[in-house]
Short mmCIF file of C-alpha atoms in Angstrom, two decimals:
data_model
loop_
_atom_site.label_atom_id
_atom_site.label_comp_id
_atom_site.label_asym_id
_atom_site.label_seq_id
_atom_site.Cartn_x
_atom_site.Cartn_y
_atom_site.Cartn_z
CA UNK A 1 -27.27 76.10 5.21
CA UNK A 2 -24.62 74.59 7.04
CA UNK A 3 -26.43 72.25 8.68
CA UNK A 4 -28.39 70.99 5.13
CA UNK A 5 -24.53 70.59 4.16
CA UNK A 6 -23.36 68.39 7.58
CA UNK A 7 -26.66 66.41 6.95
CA UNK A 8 -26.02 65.91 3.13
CA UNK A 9 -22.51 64.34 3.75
CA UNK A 10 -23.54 62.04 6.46
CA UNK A 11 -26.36 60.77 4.24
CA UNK A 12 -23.23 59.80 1.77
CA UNK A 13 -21.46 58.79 4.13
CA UNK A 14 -23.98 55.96 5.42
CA UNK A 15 -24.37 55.26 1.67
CA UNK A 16 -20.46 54.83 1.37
CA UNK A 17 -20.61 52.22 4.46
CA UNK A 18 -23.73 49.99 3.24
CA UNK A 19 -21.81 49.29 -0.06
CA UNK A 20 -18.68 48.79 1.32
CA UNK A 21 -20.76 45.72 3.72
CA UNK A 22 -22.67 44.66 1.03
CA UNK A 23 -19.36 44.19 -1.08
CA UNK A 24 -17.85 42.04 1.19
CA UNK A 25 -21.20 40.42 2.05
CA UNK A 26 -21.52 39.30 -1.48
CA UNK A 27 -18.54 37.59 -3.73
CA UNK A 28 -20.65 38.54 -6.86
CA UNK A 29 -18.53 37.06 -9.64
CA UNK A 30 -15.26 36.85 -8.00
CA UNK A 31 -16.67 34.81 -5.25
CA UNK A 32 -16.29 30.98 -5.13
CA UNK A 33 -18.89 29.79 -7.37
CA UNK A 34 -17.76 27.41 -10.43
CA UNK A 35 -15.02 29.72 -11.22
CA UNK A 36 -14.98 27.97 -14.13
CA UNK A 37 -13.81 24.64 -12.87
CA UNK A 38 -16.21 22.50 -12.43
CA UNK A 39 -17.44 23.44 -9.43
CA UNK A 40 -14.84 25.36 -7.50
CA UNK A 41 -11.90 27.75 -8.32
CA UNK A 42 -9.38 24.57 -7.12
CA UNK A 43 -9.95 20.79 -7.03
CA UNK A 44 -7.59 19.31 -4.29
CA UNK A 45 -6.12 15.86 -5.83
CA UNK A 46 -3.50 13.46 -3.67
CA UNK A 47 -1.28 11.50 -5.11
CA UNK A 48 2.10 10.36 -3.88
CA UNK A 49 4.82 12.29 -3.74
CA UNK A 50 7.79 9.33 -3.66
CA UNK A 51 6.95 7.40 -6.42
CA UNK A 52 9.07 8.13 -9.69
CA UNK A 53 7.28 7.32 -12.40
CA UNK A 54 3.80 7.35 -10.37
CA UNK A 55 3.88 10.20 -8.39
CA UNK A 56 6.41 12.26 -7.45
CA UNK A 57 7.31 15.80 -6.91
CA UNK A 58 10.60 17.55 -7.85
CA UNK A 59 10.26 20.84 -5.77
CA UNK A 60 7.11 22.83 -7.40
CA UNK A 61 6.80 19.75 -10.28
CA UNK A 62 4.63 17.07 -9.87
CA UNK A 63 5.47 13.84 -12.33
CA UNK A 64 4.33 10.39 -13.12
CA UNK A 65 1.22 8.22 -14.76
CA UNK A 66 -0.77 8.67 -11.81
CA UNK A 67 -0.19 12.95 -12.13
CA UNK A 68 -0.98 12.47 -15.77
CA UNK A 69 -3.98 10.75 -14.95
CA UNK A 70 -5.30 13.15 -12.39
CA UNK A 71 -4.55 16.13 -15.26
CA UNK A 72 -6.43 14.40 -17.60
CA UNK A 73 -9.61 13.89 -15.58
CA UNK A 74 -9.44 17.03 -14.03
CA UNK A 75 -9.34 18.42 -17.45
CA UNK A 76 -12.54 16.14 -18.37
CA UNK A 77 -13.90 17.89 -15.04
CA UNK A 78 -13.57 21.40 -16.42
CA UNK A 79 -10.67 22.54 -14.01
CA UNK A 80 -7.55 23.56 -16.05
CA UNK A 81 -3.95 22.67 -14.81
CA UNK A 82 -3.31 25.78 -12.43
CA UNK A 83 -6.25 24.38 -10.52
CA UNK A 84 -5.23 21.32 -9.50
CA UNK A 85 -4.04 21.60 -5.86
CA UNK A 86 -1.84 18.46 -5.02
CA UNK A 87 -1.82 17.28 -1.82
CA UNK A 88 0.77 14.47 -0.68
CA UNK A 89 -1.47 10.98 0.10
CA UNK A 90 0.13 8.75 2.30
CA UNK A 91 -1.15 5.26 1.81
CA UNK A 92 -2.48 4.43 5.65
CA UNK A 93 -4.15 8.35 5.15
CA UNK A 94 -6.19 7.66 2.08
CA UNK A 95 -9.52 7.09 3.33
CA UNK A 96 -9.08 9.37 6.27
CA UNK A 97 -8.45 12.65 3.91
CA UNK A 98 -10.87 11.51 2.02
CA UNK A 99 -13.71 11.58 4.63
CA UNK A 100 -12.19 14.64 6.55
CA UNK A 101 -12.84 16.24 3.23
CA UNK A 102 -8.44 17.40 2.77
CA UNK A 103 -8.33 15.94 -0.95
CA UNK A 104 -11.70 15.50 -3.43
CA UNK A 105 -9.82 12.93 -5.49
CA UNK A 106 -7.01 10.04 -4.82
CA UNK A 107 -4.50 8.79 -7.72
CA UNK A 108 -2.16 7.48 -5.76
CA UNK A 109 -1.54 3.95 -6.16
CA UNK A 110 -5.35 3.64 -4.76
CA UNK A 111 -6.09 -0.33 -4.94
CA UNK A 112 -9.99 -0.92 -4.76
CA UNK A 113 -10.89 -3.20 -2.17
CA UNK A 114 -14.03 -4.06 -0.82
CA UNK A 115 -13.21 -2.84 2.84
CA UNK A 116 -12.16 0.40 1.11
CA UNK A 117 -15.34 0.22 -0.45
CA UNK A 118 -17.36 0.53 2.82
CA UNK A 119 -16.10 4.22 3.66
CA UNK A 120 -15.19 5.76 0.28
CA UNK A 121 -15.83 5.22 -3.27
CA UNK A 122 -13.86 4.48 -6.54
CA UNK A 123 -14.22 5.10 -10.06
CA UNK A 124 -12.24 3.28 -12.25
CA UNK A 125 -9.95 1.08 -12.29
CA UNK A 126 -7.73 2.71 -14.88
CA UNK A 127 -4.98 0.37 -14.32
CA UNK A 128 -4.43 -3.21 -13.13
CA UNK A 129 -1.03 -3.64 -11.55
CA UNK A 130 -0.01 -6.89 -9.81
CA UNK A 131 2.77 -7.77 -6.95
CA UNK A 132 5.99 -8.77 -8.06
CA UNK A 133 9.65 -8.21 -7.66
CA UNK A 134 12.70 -6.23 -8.94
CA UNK A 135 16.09 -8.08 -9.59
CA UNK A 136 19.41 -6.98 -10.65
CA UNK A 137 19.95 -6.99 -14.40
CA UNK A 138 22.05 -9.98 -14.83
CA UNK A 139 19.77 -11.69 -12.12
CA UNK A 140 18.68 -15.29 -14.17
CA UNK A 141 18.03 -17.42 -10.95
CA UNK A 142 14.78 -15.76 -9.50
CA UNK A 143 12.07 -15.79 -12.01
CA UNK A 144 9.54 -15.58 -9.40
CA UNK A 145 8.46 -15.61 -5.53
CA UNK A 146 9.15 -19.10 -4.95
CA UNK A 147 12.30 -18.35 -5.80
CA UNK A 148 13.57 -16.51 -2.63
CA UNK A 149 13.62 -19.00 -0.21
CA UNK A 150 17.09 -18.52 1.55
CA UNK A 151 17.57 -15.11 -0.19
CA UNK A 152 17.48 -11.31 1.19
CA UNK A 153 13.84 -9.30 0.05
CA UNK A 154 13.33 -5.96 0.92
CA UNK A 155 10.11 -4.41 1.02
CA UNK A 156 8.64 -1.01 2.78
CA UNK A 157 7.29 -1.33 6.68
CA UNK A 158 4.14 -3.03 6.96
CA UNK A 159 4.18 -4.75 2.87
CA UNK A 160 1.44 -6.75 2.26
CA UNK A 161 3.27 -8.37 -1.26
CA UNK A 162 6.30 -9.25 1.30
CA UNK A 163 4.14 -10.66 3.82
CA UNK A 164 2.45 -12.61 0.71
CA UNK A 165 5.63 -14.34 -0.32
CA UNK A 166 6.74 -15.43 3.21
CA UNK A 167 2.88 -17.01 3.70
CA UNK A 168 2.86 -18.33 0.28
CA UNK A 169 5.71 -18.74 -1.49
CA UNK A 170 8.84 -18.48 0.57
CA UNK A 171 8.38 -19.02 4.18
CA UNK A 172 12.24 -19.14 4.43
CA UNK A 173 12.76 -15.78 2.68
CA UNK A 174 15.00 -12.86 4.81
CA UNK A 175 12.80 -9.92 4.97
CA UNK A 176 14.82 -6.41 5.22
CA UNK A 177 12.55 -3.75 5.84
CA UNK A 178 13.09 0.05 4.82
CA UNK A 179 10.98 3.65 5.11
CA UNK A 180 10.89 3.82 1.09
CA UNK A 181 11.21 1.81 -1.74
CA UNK A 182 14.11 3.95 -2.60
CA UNK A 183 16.28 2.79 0.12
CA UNK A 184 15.48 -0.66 -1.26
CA UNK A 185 16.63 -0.02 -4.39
CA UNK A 186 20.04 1.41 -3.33
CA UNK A 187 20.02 -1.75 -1.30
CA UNK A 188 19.52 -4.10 -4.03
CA UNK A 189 21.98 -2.36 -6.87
CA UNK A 190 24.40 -2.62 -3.78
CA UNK A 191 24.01 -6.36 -3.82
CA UNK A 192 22.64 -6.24 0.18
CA UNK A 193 19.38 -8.14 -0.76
CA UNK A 194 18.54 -10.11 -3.90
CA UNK A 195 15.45 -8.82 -5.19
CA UNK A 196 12.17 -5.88 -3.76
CA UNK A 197 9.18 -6.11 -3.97
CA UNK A 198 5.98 -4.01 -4.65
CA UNK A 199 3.36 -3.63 -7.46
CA UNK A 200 5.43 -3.86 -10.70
CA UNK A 201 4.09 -0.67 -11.94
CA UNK A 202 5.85 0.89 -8.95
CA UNK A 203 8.93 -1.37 -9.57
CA UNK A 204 9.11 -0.25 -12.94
CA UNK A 205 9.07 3.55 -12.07
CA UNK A 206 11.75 2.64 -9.73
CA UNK A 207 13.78 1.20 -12.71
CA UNK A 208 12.82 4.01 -15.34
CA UNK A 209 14.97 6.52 -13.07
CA UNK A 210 18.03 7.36 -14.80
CA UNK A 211 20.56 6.45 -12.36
CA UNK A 212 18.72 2.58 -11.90
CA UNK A 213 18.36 2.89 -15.74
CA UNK A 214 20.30 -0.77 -16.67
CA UNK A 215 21.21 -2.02 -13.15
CA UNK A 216 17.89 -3.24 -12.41
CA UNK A 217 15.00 -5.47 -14.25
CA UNK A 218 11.17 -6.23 -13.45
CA UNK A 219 10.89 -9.69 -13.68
CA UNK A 220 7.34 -9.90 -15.21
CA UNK A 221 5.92 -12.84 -13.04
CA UNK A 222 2.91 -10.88 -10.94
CA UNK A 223 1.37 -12.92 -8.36
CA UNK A 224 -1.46 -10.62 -7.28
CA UNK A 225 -4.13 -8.08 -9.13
CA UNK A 226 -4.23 -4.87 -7.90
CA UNK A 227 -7.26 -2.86 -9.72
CA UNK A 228 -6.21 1.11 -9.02
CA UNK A 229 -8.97 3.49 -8.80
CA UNK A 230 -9.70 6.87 -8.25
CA UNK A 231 -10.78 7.19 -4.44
CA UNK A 232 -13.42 9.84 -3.67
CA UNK A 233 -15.92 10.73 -0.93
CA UNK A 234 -18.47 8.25 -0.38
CA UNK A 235 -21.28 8.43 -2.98
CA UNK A 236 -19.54 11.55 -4.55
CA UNK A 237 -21.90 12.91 -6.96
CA UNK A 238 -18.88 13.39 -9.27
CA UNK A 239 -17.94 9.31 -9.52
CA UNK A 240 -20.19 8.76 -12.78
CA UNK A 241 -18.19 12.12 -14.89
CA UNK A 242 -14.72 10.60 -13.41
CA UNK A 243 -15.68 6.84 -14.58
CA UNK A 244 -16.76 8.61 -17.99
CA UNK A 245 -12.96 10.74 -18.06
CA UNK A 246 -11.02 7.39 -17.64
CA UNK A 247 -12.88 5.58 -19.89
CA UNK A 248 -12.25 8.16 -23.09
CA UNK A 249 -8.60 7.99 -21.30
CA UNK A 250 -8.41 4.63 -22.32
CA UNK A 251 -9.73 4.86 -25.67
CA UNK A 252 -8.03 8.16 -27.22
CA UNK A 253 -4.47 7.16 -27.05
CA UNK A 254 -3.78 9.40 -23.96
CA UNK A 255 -3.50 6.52 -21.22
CA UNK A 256 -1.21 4.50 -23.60
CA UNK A 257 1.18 7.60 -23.91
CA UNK A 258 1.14 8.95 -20.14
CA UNK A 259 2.04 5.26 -19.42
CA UNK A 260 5.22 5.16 -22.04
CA UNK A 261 6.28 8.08 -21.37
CA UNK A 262 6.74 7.55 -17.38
CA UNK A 263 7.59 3.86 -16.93
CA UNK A 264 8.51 3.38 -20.81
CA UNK A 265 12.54 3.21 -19.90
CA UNK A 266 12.21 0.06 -17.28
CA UNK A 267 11.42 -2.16 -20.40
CA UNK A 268 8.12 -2.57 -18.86
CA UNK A 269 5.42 -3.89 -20.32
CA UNK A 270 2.09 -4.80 -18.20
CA UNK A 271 -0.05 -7.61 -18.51
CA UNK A 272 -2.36 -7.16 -21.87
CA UNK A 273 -4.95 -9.30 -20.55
CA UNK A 274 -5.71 -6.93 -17.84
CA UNK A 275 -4.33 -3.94 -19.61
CA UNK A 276 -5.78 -1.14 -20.45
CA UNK A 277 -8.70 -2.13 -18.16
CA UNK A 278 -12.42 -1.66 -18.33
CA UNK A 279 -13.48 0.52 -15.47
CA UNK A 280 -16.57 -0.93 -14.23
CA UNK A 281 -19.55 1.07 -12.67
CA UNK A 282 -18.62 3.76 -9.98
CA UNK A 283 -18.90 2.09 -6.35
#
């Protein structure tokens, strides 16, 4: 009897053990599968994390048109809000986290270029920004790039729109160069350069913050068109369904608001010929 009994409980016993393996064999439901999300319990988005009015992030609160774009697509996606991973997108990193597979999507700024175009690929655009400056309120002399010639322009490391006026416009121009755009700001309302320069959608989230709020002014004369996209793996499989999100974006009122409601205060108002855009075929 006592040994039917020893052989009975190592029978359970082995029993016990194969469904404890085959439990952590198989995820079953709360595995990875869609999780309800389009395809994966998280979507990892970057965006910039500097930006006001862009992209920016306030300890655990990411803000600006570019978030509000990424929520809005990702919603389109099927992935609700407490999905969305952000991950911080430096501009020279882009198309490097992009193919080393650290982010799925890029709002961040993301201009489509055909040399971008050769290792990643874009839907959109979902807004057309162009290169211009920022000037003090009161500022009536510089109306545009030709304008600085003799006069202080600050600009981030490496600017391609300051590089642009010096080649172009204003070979005379005094180029300070900063880590941030911030730093040129404080600069500028200090009265230590005349006038920054970046993509005026970027300018004008510079102006919307509270503290610039009145001190400083877009000054509406673009001299480049910069077509933002979303950036994704090359021929991502999900390019046609984020083309489709930006384009009933566009249409339902929701672009128009996201962009009032972060760049609104700077007075701001971008070009209507080229605004809101009409994202062309995924590439």
């Amino acid at each position: 009897m006592r040994t039917r009994l020893m052989a009975a409980a190592m029978v359970a016993a082995g029993a016990l053990t194969l469904a404890a393996c085959s439990s952590d064999d198989d995820p079953g439901d709360g595995g990875t599968g869609d999780g309800g999300g389009g395809g994966g319990d998280t979507i990892r988005i970057g965006i910039k994390f500097d930006q006001p009015g862009l992209g920016f992030k306030d300890g655990d609160t990411y803000t600006g048109f570019d978030v509000d774009v990424a929520k809005y697509v990702a919603g389109e996606l099927g992935y609700t809000e407490d999905q969305i991973e952000f991950v911080e997108s430096p501009s020279a990193q882009r198309e490097t986290m992009l193919q080393n597979g650290q982010v799925d999507l890029i709002f961040a700024t993301y201009s489509i270029t055909d040399e971008r175009k050769e290792v990643v690929s874009f839907a959109g655009p979902y807004f057309v920004a162009g290169q211009d400056l920022l000037v003090a309120a009161d500022d009536t002399t510089i109306t545009g790039p030709e304008d600085l010639e003799g006069k202080n322009l600050c600009s981030v490391t490496g600017s391609t729109s300051a590089q642009r006026i010096k080649d172009e416009y204003a070979a005379g121009t005094n180029l300070l160069e900063q880590p941030g755009y911030s730093e040129c700001v404080t600069a500028l309302t200090a009265g230590t350069v005349d006038a920054v320069t970046t993509d005026d959608i970027i300018l004008a989230g510079l102006a919307s913050i509270p503290a610039n709020e009145g001190k400083v002014k877009v000054v509406g004369n673009p001299f480049s068109e910069e077509n933002y996209g979303v950036g994704m793996p090359k021929d991502s499989d999900r390019c046609q369904a984020v083309t489709d999100a930006i384009t009933k974006m566009l249409g339902d009122g929701a672009w128009q608001k996201a962009l009032d409601d972060n760049v609104g205060a700077s007075g701001y108002v971008p070009n209507a010929d080229l605004n809101p855009p009409e994202p062309a075929a995924c590439e």
